[in-house]
Amino acid sequence: MPLFAPTALFRRVTYITPEYLRAHGIRALILDVDNTLTAHGSQELPPEVEAWLGQMRAAGVRLVIASNNMPRRVAPFAKRVGLDYQAFCCKPSPFGLRRARRSMGVPRGAVALVGDQIFTDSLGANLYGIPMLMVEPMAEDIKPTIRLKRMLEKPILARYDKKGGPRYGWDAEQNENAERTGK
Ligand SMILES: [Mg+2]
C-alpha cells in the first residue's frame, strides 16, 4: 500500500531532528496543525513544540502550516506560532501542498510533510511525491469520523511495521520489536 504508507514514524514532532532532515535532503517542512503541533482544535502551543520550532528555524529549515481546517481555526494559531499558513488545503489533494511548498520558494525535492493522519496527510504527501514524516496524534481523538479513520489506519501501520519502517522516539524495546517483525 505504498500510496498510504508514511516515510518515517515519529513519536512526536520533537523527535524530528535537523540531522535527520539534513541526511534526507529536506530543507523545508509543511506542517499539519491538528494533533501534530497541538491538540485538535486547540490554540495552545506546547512549550516543547515551541522549542522544536525554534530548533528548526535555527537550523535554517523553512516552515509553513498547511491545514484542511478553516482560516478562523488556523490563522490565530499560525500567528501565535509566527508562521505563514495555508488553510482549506483539501489534503489528500496535492494542490494545497503545492501552494504551501511554493509559498516557501523551495523545490519539491527539498520538502517533506509532517502530519498525523494516513488518509489526509500521508496519502496527500505520496500523491504529491514528497516524504511523509508521520507523528503520533498528540491527543485522543474526539471526533467519531477521525476515530473511524484511526481504525482504518491500523492495518496500514501494521504493514509498515512488518516491513521494518523506521520509528523514532519509541523506547529501545519497541524499536527492537519493530525491527524484529520487519525481518
Ligand atoms: Mg492532523
PDB file of C-alpha atoms in Angstrom, residues 18-182:
ATOM      1  CA  PRO A  18      17.884  18.788  11.938  1.00  0.00           C
ATOM      2  CA  GLU A  19      20.285  15.852  11.492  1.00  0.00           C
ATOM      3  CA  TYR A  20      17.518  13.607  10.154  1.00  0.00           C
ATOM      4  CA  LEU A  21      16.374  16.319   7.750  1.00  0.00           C
ATOM      5  CA  ARG A  22      19.895  17.040   6.553  1.00  0.00           C
ATOM      6  CA  ALA A  23      20.584  13.343   5.998  1.00  0.00           C
ATOM      7  CA  HIS A  24      17.477  13.141   3.794  1.00  0.00           C
ATOM      8  CA  GLY A  25      17.993  16.369   1.872  1.00  0.00           C
ATOM      9  CA  ILE A  26      14.941  18.025   3.459  1.00  0.00           C
ATOM     10  CA  ARG A  27      15.235  21.800   3.791  1.00  0.00           C
ATOM     11  CA  ALA A  28      11.590  22.736   4.317  1.00  0.00           C
ATOM     12  CA  LEU A  29       8.605  21.301   6.189  1.00  0.00           C
ATOM     13  CA  ILE A  30       4.909  21.618   5.521  1.00  0.00           C
ATOM     14  CA  LEU A  31       3.266  21.260   8.921  1.00  0.00           C
ATOM     15  CA  ASP A  32      -0.183  19.953   9.763  1.00  0.00           C
ATOM     16  CA  VAL A  33      -1.735  21.594  12.846  1.00  0.00           C
ATOM     17  CA  ASP A  34      -4.436  19.478  14.485  1.00  0.00           C
ATOM     18  CA  ASN A  35      -2.896  16.677  16.526  1.00  0.00           C
ATOM     19  CA  THR A  36       0.522  17.389  15.010  1.00  0.00           C
ATOM     20  CA  LEU A  37       1.544  20.705  16.617  1.00  0.00           C
ATOM     21  CA  THR A  38      -1.263  20.904  19.166  1.00  0.00           C
ATOM     22  CA  ALA A  39      -4.381  19.020  20.278  1.00  0.00           C
ATOM     23  CA  HIS A  40      -7.292  19.027  17.841  1.00  0.00           C
ATOM     24  CA  GLY A  41      -8.920  22.466  17.755  1.00  0.00           C
ATOM     25  CA  SER A  42      -6.589  23.851  20.428  1.00  0.00           C
ATOM     26  CA  GLN A  43      -4.891  27.240  20.185  1.00  0.00           C
ATOM     27  CA  GLU A  44      -2.256  26.276  22.717  1.00  0.00           C
ATOM     28  CA  LEU A  45       1.343  25.910  21.695  1.00  0.00           C
ATOM     29  CA  PRO A  46       3.004  23.279  23.899  1.00  0.00           C
ATOM     30  CA  PRO A  47       6.393  24.566  25.153  1.00  0.00           C
ATOM     31  CA  GLU A  48       8.290  21.581  23.728  1.00  0.00           C
ATOM     32  CA  VAL A  49       6.755  22.219  20.294  1.00  0.00           C
ATOM     33  CA  GLU A  50       7.697  25.888  20.541  1.00  0.00           C
ATOM     34  CA  ALA A  51      11.259  24.862  21.399  1.00  0.00           C
ATOM     35  CA  TRP A  52      11.288  22.423  18.471  1.00  0.00           C
ATOM     36  CA  LEU A  53      10.120  25.132  16.048  1.00  0.00           C
ATOM     37  CA  GLY A  54      12.967  27.309  17.330  1.00  0.00           C
ATOM     38  CA  GLN A  55      15.420  24.473  16.782  1.00  0.00           C
ATOM     39  CA  MET A  56      14.176  24.039  13.198  1.00  0.00           C
ATOM     40  CA  ARG A  57      14.413  27.756  12.469  1.00  0.00           C
ATOM     41  CA  ALA A  58      17.926  27.884  13.917  1.00  0.00           C
ATOM     42  CA  ALA A  59      18.886  25.053  11.561  1.00  0.00           C
ATOM     43  CA  GLY A  60      17.586  27.081   8.617  1.00  0.00           C
ATOM     44  CA  VAL A  61      14.602  24.804   7.921  1.00  0.00           C
ATOM     45  CA  ARG A  62      11.761  26.637   6.162  1.00  0.00           C
ATOM     46  CA  LEU A  63       8.358  26.054   7.745  1.00  0.00           C
ATOM     47  CA  VAL A  64       4.757  26.603   6.692  1.00  0.00           C
ATOM     48  CA  ILE A  65       1.445  25.424   8.109  1.00  0.00           C
ATOM     49  CA  ALA A  66      -0.963  23.576   5.823  1.00  0.00           C
ATOM     50  CA  SER A  67      -4.310  22.619   7.331  1.00  0.00           C
ATOM     51  CA  ASN A  68      -7.586  21.324   5.971  1.00  0.00           C
ATOM     52  CA  ASN A  69      -9.272  23.377   8.639  1.00  0.00           C
ATOM     53  CA  MET A  70     -10.853  26.806   8.238  1.00  0.00           C
ATOM     54  CA  PRO A  71      -8.867  30.048   8.374  1.00  0.00           C
ATOM     55  CA  ARG A  72     -10.597  31.044  11.614  1.00  0.00           C
ATOM     56  CA  ARG A  73      -9.094  27.975  13.271  1.00  0.00           C
ATOM     57  CA  VAL A  74      -5.697  28.114  11.586  1.00  0.00           C
ATOM     58  CA  ALA A  75      -4.935  31.849  11.442  1.00  0.00           C
ATOM     59  CA  PRO A  76      -4.780  32.607  15.190  1.00  0.00           C
ATOM     60  CA  PHE A  77      -2.598  29.564  15.810  1.00  0.00           C
ATOM     61  CA  ALA A  78      -0.267  30.401  12.920  1.00  0.00           C
ATOM     62  CA  LYS A  79       0.050  33.966  14.161  1.00  0.00           C
ATOM     63  CA  ARG A  80       0.850  32.801  17.646  1.00  0.00           C
ATOM     64  CA  VAL A  81       3.484  30.420  16.316  1.00  0.00           C
ATOM     65  CA  GLY A  82       4.829  33.057  13.946  1.00  0.00           C
ATOM     66  CA  LEU A  83       4.400  31.002  10.779  1.00  0.00           C
ATOM     67  CA  ASP A  84       2.734  31.538   7.429  1.00  0.00           C
ATOM     68  CA  TYR A  85      -0.179  29.252   6.732  1.00  0.00           C
ATOM     69  CA  GLN A  86      -2.412  27.786   4.080  1.00  0.00           C
ATOM     70  CA  ALA A  87      -5.949  26.864   5.180  1.00  0.00           C
ATOM     71  CA  PHE A  88      -8.529  24.793   3.271  1.00  0.00           C
ATOM     72  CA  CYS A  89      -5.744  22.648   1.858  1.00  0.00           C
ATOM     73  CA  CYS A  90      -8.114  19.781   0.987  1.00  0.00           C
ATOM     74  CA  LYS A  91      -5.480  17.138   1.740  1.00  0.00           C
ATOM     75  CA  PRO A  92      -5.085  14.489   0.338  1.00  0.00           C
ATOM     76  CA  SER A  93      -5.376  16.686  -2.751  1.00  0.00           C
ATOM     77  CA  PRO A  94      -1.816  17.646  -3.716  1.00  0.00           C
ATOM     78  CA  PHE A  95      -2.830  21.175  -4.737  1.00  0.00           C
ATOM     79  CA  GLY A  96      -2.863  22.671  -1.248  1.00  0.00           C
ATOM     80  CA  LEU A  97       0.530  21.106  -0.603  1.00  0.00           C
ATOM     81  CA  ARG A  98       1.868  22.636  -3.805  1.00  0.00           C
ATOM     82  CA  ARG A  99       0.514  26.019  -2.691  1.00  0.00           C
ATOM     83  CA  ALA A 100       2.279  25.616   0.656  1.00  0.00           C
ATOM     84  CA  ARG A 101       5.528  24.466  -0.961  1.00  0.00           C
ATOM     85  CA  ARG A 102       5.522  27.376  -3.421  1.00  0.00           C
ATOM     86  CA  SER A 103       4.948  29.862  -0.591  1.00  0.00           C
ATOM     87  CA  MET A 104       8.318  28.791   0.817  1.00  0.00           C
ATOM     88  CA  GLY A 105      10.065  29.144  -2.518  1.00  0.00           C
ATOM     89  CA  VAL A 106      11.737  25.741  -2.345  1.00  0.00           C
ATOM     90  CA  PRO A 107      11.791  22.929  -4.914  1.00  0.00           C
ATOM     91  CA  ARG A 108       9.567  19.915  -4.344  1.00  0.00           C
ATOM     92  CA  GLY A 109      12.584  17.659  -3.833  1.00  0.00           C
ATOM     93  CA  ALA A 110      13.576  19.568  -0.678  1.00  0.00           C
ATOM     94  CA  VAL A 111      10.206  19.431   1.102  1.00  0.00           C
ATOM     95  CA  ALA A 112       8.527  16.939   3.453  1.00  0.00           C
ATOM     96  CA  LEU A 113       5.097  16.908   5.053  1.00  0.00           C
ATOM     97  CA  VAL A 114       4.657  16.457   8.793  1.00  0.00           C
ATOM     98  CA  GLY A 115       1.221  15.214   9.859  1.00  0.00           C
ATOM     99  CA  ASP A 116      -0.698  12.698  11.939  1.00  0.00           C
ATOM    100  CA  GLN A 117      -3.187  11.104   9.544  1.00  0.00           C
ATOM    101  CA  ILE A 118      -2.822   8.430   6.887  1.00  0.00           C
ATOM    102  CA  PHE A 119      -5.808   9.291   4.704  1.00  0.00           C
ATOM    103  CA  THR A 120      -5.198  13.025   4.508  1.00  0.00           C
ATOM    104  CA  ASP A 121      -1.533  13.737   5.255  1.00  0.00           C
ATOM    105  CA  SER A 122       0.213  10.549   4.183  1.00  0.00           C
ATOM    106  CA  LEU A 123      -1.891   9.989   1.072  1.00  0.00           C
ATOM    107  CA  GLY A 124      -1.501  13.686   0.189  1.00  0.00           C
ATOM    108  CA  ALA A 125       2.284  13.596   0.566  1.00  0.00           C
ATOM    109  CA  ASN A 126       2.522  10.434  -1.535  1.00  0.00           C
ATOM    110  CA  LEU A 127       0.270  11.849  -4.256  1.00  0.00           C
ATOM    111  CA  TYR A 128       2.390  14.990  -4.325  1.00  0.00           C
ATOM    112  CA  GLY A 129       5.586  12.925  -4.282  1.00  0.00           C
ATOM    113  CA  ILE A 130       7.215  14.189  -1.103  1.00  0.00           C
ATOM    114  CA  PRO A 131       8.337  12.345   2.061  1.00  0.00           C
ATOM    115  CA  MET A 132       5.736  11.945   4.808  1.00  0.00           C
ATOM    116  CA  LEU A 133       7.017  12.273   8.359  1.00  0.00           C
ATOM    117  CA  MET A 134       4.151  10.914  10.413  1.00  0.00           C
ATOM    118  CA  VAL A 135       3.686  11.695  14.087  1.00  0.00           C
ATOM    119  CA  GLU A 136       1.518  10.021  16.701  1.00  0.00           C
ATOM    120  CA  PRO A 137      -1.594  12.134  17.323  1.00  0.00           C
ATOM    121  CA  MET A 138      -0.953  14.499  20.248  1.00  0.00           C
ATOM    122  CA  ALA A 139      -4.279  13.917  21.952  1.00  0.00           C
ATOM    123  CA  GLU A 140      -7.027  11.348  21.894  1.00  0.00           C
ATOM    124  CA  ASP A 141      -9.429  11.902  19.025  1.00  0.00           C
ATOM    125  CA  ILE A 142     -12.892  13.004  19.983  1.00  0.00           C
ATOM    126  CA  LYS A 143     -14.500  13.304  16.558  1.00  0.00           C
ATOM    127  CA  PRO A 144     -16.150   9.998  15.508  1.00  0.00           C
ATOM    128  CA  THR A 145     -15.004  10.459  11.900  1.00  0.00           C
ATOM    129  CA  ILE A 146     -11.363  10.639  12.980  1.00  0.00           C
ATOM    130  CA  ARG A 147     -11.777   7.709  15.365  1.00  0.00           C
ATOM    131  CA  LEU A 148     -13.073   5.661  12.456  1.00  0.00           C
ATOM    132  CA  LYS A 149     -10.097   6.736  10.354  1.00  0.00           C
ATOM    133  CA  ARG A 150      -7.755   5.657  13.165  1.00  0.00           C
ATOM    134  CA  MET A 151      -9.263   2.180  12.991  1.00  0.00           C
ATOM    135  CA  LEU A 152      -8.740   2.076   9.257  1.00  0.00           C
ATOM    136  CA  GLU A 153      -5.156   3.295   9.686  1.00  0.00           C
ATOM    137  CA  LYS A 154      -4.241   0.339  11.894  1.00  0.00           C
ATOM    138  CA  PRO A 155      -3.666  -2.298   9.188  1.00  0.00           C
ATOM    139  CA  ILE A 156      -1.601   0.178   7.153  1.00  0.00           C
ATOM    140  CA  LEU A 157       0.628   0.938  10.122  1.00  0.00           C
ATOM    141  CA  ALA A 158       0.861  -2.768  10.980  1.00  0.00           C
ATOM    142  CA  ARG A 159       2.107  -3.424   7.448  1.00  0.00           C
ATOM    143  CA  TYR A 160       4.537  -0.524   7.818  1.00  0.00           C
ATOM    144  CA  ASP A 161       5.975  -2.115  10.964  1.00  0.00           C
ATOM    145  CA  LYS A 162       6.063  -5.545   9.356  1.00  0.00           C
ATOM    146  CA  LYS A 163       8.165  -4.130   6.546  1.00  0.00           C
ATOM    147  CA  GLY A 164      10.517  -2.630   9.135  1.00  0.00           C
ATOM    148  CA  GLY A 165       9.554   1.007   8.585  1.00  0.00           C
ATOM    149  CA  PRO A 166      11.641   3.318  10.776  1.00  0.00           C
ATOM    150  CA  ARG A 167      10.264   4.560  14.101  1.00  0.00           C
ATOM    151  CA  TYR A 168      11.854   7.369  16.086  1.00  0.00           C
ATOM    152  CA  GLY A 169      11.143   8.231  19.701  1.00  0.00           C
ATOM    153  CA  TRP A 170       9.757   4.945  20.969  1.00  0.00           C
ATOM    154  CA  ASP A 171      11.747   3.158  23.615  1.00  0.00           C
ATOM    155  CA  ALA A 172      14.507   0.743  22.715  1.00  0.00           C
ATOM    156  CA  GLU A 173      12.343  -2.315  23.284  1.00  0.00           C
ATOM    157  CA  GLN A 174       9.680  -1.126  20.877  1.00  0.00           C
ATOM    158  CA  ASN A 175      12.305  -0.219  18.320  1.00  0.00           C
ATOM    159  CA  GLU A 176      13.703  -3.720  18.588  1.00  0.00           C
ATOM    160  CA  ASN A 177      10.224  -5.181  18.184  1.00  0.00           C
ATOM    161  CA  ALA A 178       9.648  -3.094  15.093  1.00  0.00           C
ATOM    162  CA  GLU A 179      12.974  -4.259  13.705  1.00  0.00           C
ATOM    163  CA  ARG A 180      12.321  -7.889  14.570  1.00  0.00           C
ATOM    164  CA  THR A 181       8.916  -8.024  12.940  1.00  0.00           C
ATOM    165  CA  GLY A 182      10.459  -6.399   9.896  1.00  0.00           C
TER     166      GLY A 182
END
